Coordinates of C-alpha atoms in Angstrom, one line a residue:
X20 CA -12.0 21.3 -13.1
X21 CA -8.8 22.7 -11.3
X22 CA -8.6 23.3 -7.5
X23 CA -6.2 25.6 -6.1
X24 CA -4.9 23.9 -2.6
X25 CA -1.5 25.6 -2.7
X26 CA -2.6 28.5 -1.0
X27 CA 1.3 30.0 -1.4
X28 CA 1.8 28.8 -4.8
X29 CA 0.3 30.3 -8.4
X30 CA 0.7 26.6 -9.2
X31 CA -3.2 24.6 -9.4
X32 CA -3.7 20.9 -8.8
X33 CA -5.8 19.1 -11.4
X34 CA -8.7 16.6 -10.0
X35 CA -10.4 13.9 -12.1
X36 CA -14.1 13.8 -11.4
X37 CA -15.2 11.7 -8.6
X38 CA -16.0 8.5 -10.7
X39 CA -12.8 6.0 -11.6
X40 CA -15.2 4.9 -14.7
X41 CA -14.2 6.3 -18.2
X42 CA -17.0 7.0 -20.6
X43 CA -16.4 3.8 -22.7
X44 CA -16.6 1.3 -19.4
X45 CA -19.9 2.4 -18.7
X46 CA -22.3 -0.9 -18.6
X47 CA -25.5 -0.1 -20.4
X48 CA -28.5 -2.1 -18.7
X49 CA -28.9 -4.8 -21.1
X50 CA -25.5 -5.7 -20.1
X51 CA -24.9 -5.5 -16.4
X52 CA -25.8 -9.4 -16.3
X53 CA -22.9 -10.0 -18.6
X54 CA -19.4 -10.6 -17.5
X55 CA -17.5 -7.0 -18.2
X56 CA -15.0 -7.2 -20.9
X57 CA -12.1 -4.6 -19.4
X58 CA -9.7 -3.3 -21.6
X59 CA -7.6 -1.0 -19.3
X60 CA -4.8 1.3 -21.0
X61 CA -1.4 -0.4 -21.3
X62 CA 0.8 0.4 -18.6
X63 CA 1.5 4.3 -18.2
X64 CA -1.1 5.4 -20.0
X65 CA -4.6 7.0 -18.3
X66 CA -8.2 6.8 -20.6
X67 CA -8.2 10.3 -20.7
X68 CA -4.4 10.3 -22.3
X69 CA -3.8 11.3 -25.9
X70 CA -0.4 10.6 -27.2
X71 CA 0.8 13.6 -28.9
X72 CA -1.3 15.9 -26.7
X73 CA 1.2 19.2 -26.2
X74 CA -1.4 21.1 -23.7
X75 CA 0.8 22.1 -21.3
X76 CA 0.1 20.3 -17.5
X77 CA 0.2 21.8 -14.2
X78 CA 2.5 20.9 -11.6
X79 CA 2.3 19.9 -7.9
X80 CA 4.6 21.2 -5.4
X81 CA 5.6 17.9 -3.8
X82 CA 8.8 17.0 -4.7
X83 CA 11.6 14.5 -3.0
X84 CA 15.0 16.2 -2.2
X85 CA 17.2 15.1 -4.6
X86 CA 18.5 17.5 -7.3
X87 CA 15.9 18.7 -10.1
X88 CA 16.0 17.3 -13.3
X89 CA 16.3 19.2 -16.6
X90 CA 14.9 16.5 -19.0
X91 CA 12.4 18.0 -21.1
X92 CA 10.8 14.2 -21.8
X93 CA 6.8 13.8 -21.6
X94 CA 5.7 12.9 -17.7
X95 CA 4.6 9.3 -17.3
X96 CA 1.3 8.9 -16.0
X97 CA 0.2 6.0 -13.5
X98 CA -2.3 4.7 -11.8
X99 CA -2.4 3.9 -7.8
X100 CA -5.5 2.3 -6.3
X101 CA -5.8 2.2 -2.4
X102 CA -7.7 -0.8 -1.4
X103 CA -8.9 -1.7 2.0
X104 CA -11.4 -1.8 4.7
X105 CA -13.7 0.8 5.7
X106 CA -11.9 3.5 8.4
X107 CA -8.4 2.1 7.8
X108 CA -7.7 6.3 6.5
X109 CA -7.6 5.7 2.5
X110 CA -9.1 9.1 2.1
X111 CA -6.9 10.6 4.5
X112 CA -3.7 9.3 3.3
X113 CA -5.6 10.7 -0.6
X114 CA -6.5 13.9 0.8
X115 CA -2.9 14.3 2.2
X116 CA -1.4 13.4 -1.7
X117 CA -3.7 15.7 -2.9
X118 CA -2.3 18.8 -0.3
X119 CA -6.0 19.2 1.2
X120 CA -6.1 20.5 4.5
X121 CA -8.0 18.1 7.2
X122 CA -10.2 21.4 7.8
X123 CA -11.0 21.6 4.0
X124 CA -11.7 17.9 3.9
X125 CA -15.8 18.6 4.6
X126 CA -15.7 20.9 1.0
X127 CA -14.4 17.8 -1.1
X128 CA -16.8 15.1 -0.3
X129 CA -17.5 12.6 -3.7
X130 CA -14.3 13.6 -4.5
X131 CA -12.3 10.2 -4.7
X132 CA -9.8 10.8 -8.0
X133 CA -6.7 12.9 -7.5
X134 CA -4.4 13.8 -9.9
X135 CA -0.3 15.3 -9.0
X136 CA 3.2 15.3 -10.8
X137 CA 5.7 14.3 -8.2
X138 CA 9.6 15.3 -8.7
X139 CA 11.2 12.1 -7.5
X140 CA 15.0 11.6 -8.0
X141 CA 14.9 14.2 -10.3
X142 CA 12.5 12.7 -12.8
X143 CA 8.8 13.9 -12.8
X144 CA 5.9 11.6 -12.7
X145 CA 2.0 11.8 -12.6
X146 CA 0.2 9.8 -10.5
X147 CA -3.6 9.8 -10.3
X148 CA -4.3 8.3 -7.0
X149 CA -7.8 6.6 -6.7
X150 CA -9.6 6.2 -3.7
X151 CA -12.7 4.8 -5.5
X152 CA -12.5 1.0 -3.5
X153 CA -15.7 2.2 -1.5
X154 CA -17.3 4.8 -3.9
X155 CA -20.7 5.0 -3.5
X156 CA -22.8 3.4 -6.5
X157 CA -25.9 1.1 -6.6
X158 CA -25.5 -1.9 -4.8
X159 CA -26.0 -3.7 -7.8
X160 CA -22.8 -2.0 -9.7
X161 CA -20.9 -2.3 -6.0
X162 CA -19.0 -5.6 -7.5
X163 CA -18.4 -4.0 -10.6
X164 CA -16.9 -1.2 -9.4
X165 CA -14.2 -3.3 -7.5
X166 CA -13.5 -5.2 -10.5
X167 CA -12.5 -2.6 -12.4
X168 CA -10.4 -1.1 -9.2
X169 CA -8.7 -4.6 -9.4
X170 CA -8.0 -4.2 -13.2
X171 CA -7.0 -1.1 -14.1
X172 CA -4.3 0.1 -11.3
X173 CA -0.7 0.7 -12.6
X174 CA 0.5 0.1 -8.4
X175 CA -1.7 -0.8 -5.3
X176 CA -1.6 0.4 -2.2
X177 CA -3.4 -2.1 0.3
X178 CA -3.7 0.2 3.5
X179 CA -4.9 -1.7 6.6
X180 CA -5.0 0.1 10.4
X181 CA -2.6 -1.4 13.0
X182 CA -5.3 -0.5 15.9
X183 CA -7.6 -3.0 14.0
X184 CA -6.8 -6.9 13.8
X185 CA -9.8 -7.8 11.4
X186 CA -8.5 -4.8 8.8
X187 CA -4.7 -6.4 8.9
X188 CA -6.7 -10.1 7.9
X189 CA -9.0 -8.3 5.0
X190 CA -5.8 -6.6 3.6
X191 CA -3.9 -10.2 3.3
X192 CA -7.2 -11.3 1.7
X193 CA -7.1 -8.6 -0.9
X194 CA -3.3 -9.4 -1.4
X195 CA -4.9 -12.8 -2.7
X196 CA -7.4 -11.9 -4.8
X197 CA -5.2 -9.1 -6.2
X198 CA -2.5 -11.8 -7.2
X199 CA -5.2 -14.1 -9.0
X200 CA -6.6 -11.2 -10.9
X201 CA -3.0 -9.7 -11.9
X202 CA -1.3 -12.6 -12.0
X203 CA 0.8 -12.6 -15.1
X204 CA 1.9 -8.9 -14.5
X205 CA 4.7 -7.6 -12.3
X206 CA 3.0 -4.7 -10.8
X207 CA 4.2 -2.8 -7.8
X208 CA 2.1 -3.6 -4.4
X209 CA 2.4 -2.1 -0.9
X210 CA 1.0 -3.1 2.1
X211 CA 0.4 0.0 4.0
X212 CA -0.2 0.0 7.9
X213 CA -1.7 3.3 8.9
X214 CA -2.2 4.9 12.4
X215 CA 1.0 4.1 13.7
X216 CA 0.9 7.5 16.6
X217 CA -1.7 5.2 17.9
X218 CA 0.7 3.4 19.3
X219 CA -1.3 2.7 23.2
X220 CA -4.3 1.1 20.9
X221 CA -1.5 -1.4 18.7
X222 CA -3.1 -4.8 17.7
X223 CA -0.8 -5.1 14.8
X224 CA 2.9 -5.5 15.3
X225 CA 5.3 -4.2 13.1
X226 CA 6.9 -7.3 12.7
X227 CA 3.2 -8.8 11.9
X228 CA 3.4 -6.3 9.2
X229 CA 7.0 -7.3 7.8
X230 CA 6.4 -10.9 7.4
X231 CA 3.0 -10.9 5.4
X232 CA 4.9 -8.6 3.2
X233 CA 7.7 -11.3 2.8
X234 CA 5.0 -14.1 2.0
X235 CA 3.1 -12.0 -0.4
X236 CA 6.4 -10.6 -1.7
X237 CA 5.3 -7.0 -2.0
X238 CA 6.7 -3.9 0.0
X239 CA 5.5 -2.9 3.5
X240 CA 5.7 0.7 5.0
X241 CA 3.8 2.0 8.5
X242 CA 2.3 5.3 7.8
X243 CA 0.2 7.7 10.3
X244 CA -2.2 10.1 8.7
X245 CA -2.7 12.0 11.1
X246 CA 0.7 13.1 11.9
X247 CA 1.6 13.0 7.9
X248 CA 4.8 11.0 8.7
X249 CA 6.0 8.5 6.0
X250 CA 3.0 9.4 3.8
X251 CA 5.2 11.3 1.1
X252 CA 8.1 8.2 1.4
X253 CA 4.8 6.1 0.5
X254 CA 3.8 7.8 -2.6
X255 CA 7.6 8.2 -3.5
X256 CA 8.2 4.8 -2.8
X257 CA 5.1 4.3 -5.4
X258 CA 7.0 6.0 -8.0
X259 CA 10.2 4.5 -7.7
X260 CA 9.1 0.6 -7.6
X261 CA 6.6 1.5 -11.1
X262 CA 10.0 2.4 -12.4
X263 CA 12.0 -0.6 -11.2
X264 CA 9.5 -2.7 -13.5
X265 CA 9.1 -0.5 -16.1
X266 CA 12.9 1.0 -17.1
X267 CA 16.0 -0.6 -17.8
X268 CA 18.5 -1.9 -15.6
X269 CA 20.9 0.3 -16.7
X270 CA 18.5 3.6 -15.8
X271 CA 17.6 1.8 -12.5
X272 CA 21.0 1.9 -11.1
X273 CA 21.8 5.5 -12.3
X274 CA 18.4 6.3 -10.1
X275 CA 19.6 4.1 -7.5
X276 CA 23.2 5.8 -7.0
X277 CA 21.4 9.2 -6.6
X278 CA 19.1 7.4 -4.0
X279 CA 22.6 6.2 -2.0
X280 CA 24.1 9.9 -2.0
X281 CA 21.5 10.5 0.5
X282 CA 22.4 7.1 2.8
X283 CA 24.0 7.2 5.8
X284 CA 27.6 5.5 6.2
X285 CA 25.8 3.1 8.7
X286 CA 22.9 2.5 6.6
X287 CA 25.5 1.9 3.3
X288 CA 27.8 -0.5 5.6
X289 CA 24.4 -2.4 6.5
X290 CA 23.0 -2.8 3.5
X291 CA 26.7 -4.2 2.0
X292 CA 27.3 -6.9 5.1
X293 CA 23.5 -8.1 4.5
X294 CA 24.2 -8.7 0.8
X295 CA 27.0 -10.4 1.2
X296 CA 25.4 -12.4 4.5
X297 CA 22.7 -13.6 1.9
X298 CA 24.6 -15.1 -0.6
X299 CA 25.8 -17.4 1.9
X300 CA 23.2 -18.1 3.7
X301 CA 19.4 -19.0 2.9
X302 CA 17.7 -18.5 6.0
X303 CA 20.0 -15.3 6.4
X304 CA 18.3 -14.6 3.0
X305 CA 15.1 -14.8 4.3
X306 CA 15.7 -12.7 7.3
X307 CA 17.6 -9.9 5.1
X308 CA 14.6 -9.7 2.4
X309 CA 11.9 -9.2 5.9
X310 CA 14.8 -6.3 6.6
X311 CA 14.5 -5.2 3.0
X312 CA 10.6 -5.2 2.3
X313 CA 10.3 -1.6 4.1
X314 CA 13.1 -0.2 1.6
X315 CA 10.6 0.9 -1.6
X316 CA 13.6 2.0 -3.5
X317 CA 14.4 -1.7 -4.3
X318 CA 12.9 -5.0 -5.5

């Protein structure tokens, strides 16, 4: 199915069908009382991904603002799962990735799989952003579901609302769990505080937010929905911390000198004197990696 929501573009958006669950993963009922045996696609790769498969994809419009790249390589395809309490705005911050208008919302309910090729640095990538944490299924496939939301992500985001204490607790919880199921792999995690114009209704400091990112050593970034702001550095951000794992060093610091064209002197000078603080210093360390957790175009 294609969905034109560039209403100035010729350019469509692809959407996967509202259900996360590929064919094959489908529990028969003979087996729902057995323990799933999940055998998600190797990093990069989606279910519905052929290698050699030339049919020519469509393109989003959202790009960052470096320089365009020429390459002519096949785009990489990934997969992001938003976890979190109920009302925290997951489907917002989806709808938003996905360019649909908060009027047009109503006309794409059950939709909860969204599919777009961002230009980032000047390298394309295809992220199919999944907002399935909450889908609606039988109660008795509800655990399942979340299993396989826990297995087969390529990066998490794990949004929580600053206005709401109880969602900032569940989203440490899920950093838990998350870490025991994925525990032998490196994978890219960011803990996403969202509503942040609500600024009068606060129950969640930004600072809060920093240090459980430091003890669960992911990234953390405050994002508002509603006002759009920070929501494309999030799904950037996304991109560039799959690649940090994936490519070489090498490739990571030709990416990252791109990245520091667009710094500011200050920004440059700060990031230099906190390096070198760092090295000399381990509670300086500490305090320069709470500094650092917001910047997702590092480790």
């Amino acid at each position: 199915m294609t969905l034109n929501t560039q209403r100035d573009t010729k350019e469509t958006l692809r959407r996967r069908a509202s259900t996360p669950l590929p064919v094959g993963h489908q529990p028969s009922p003979l087996d729902r009382d057995l323990p799933p045996n999940f055998n998600h696609p190797n990093l990069g790769h989606s279910a519905s991904y052929h290698q050699g498969d030339t049919t020519p994809q469509p393109r989003g419009s959202w790009s960052s603002d470096s320089a365009e790249s020429d390459t002519s390589e096949a785009d990489c395809l990934y997969r992001v799962v938003l976890l979190g309490d109920p009302g925290v705005g997951k489907s917002s911050l989806a709808n938003i990735f996905a360019g649909i208008q908060e009027k047009d919302s109503s006309d794409h309910l059950g939709e909860d799989t969204y599919e777009r090729t961002l230009t980032v640095d000047g390298e394309e990538t295809t992220l199919i952003v999944m907002d399935t944490w909450e889908a609606e299924k039988q109660e008795e496939d509800e655990n399942w579901v979340q299993e396989y939301c826990m297995q087969v992500g390529n990066a998490y985001a794990i949004v929580y609302s600053i206005t709401d204490r109880s969602s900032f607790d569940s989203a440490s919880e899920l950093r838990i769990q998350l870490r025991r199921t994925r525990q032998a792999e490196n994978i890219p995690i960011i803990l996403v505080g969202n509503k942040s114009d609500l600024v009068r209704c606060r129950e969640v400091s930004v600072e809060e937010g920093r240090a459980c990112a430091v003890v669960f050593d992911c990234k953390f970034i405050e994002t508002s929905a509603s006002l759009h702001h920070n929501v494309q550095e999030l799904f950037e951000g996304i991109v560039r911390q799959i690649r940090l794992r994936r490519d070489s060093k090498e490739t990571n610091e030709r990416r990252m000198s791109i990245y520091k064209r667009k710094e500011s002197v200050t920004k440059k000078a700060r990031r230099f004197l906190d390096k070198i603080v760092a090295k000399n210093n381990k509670k300086m360390a500490l305090k320069v990696r709470s500094k650092s957790c917001h910047d997702l175009s590092v480790m």
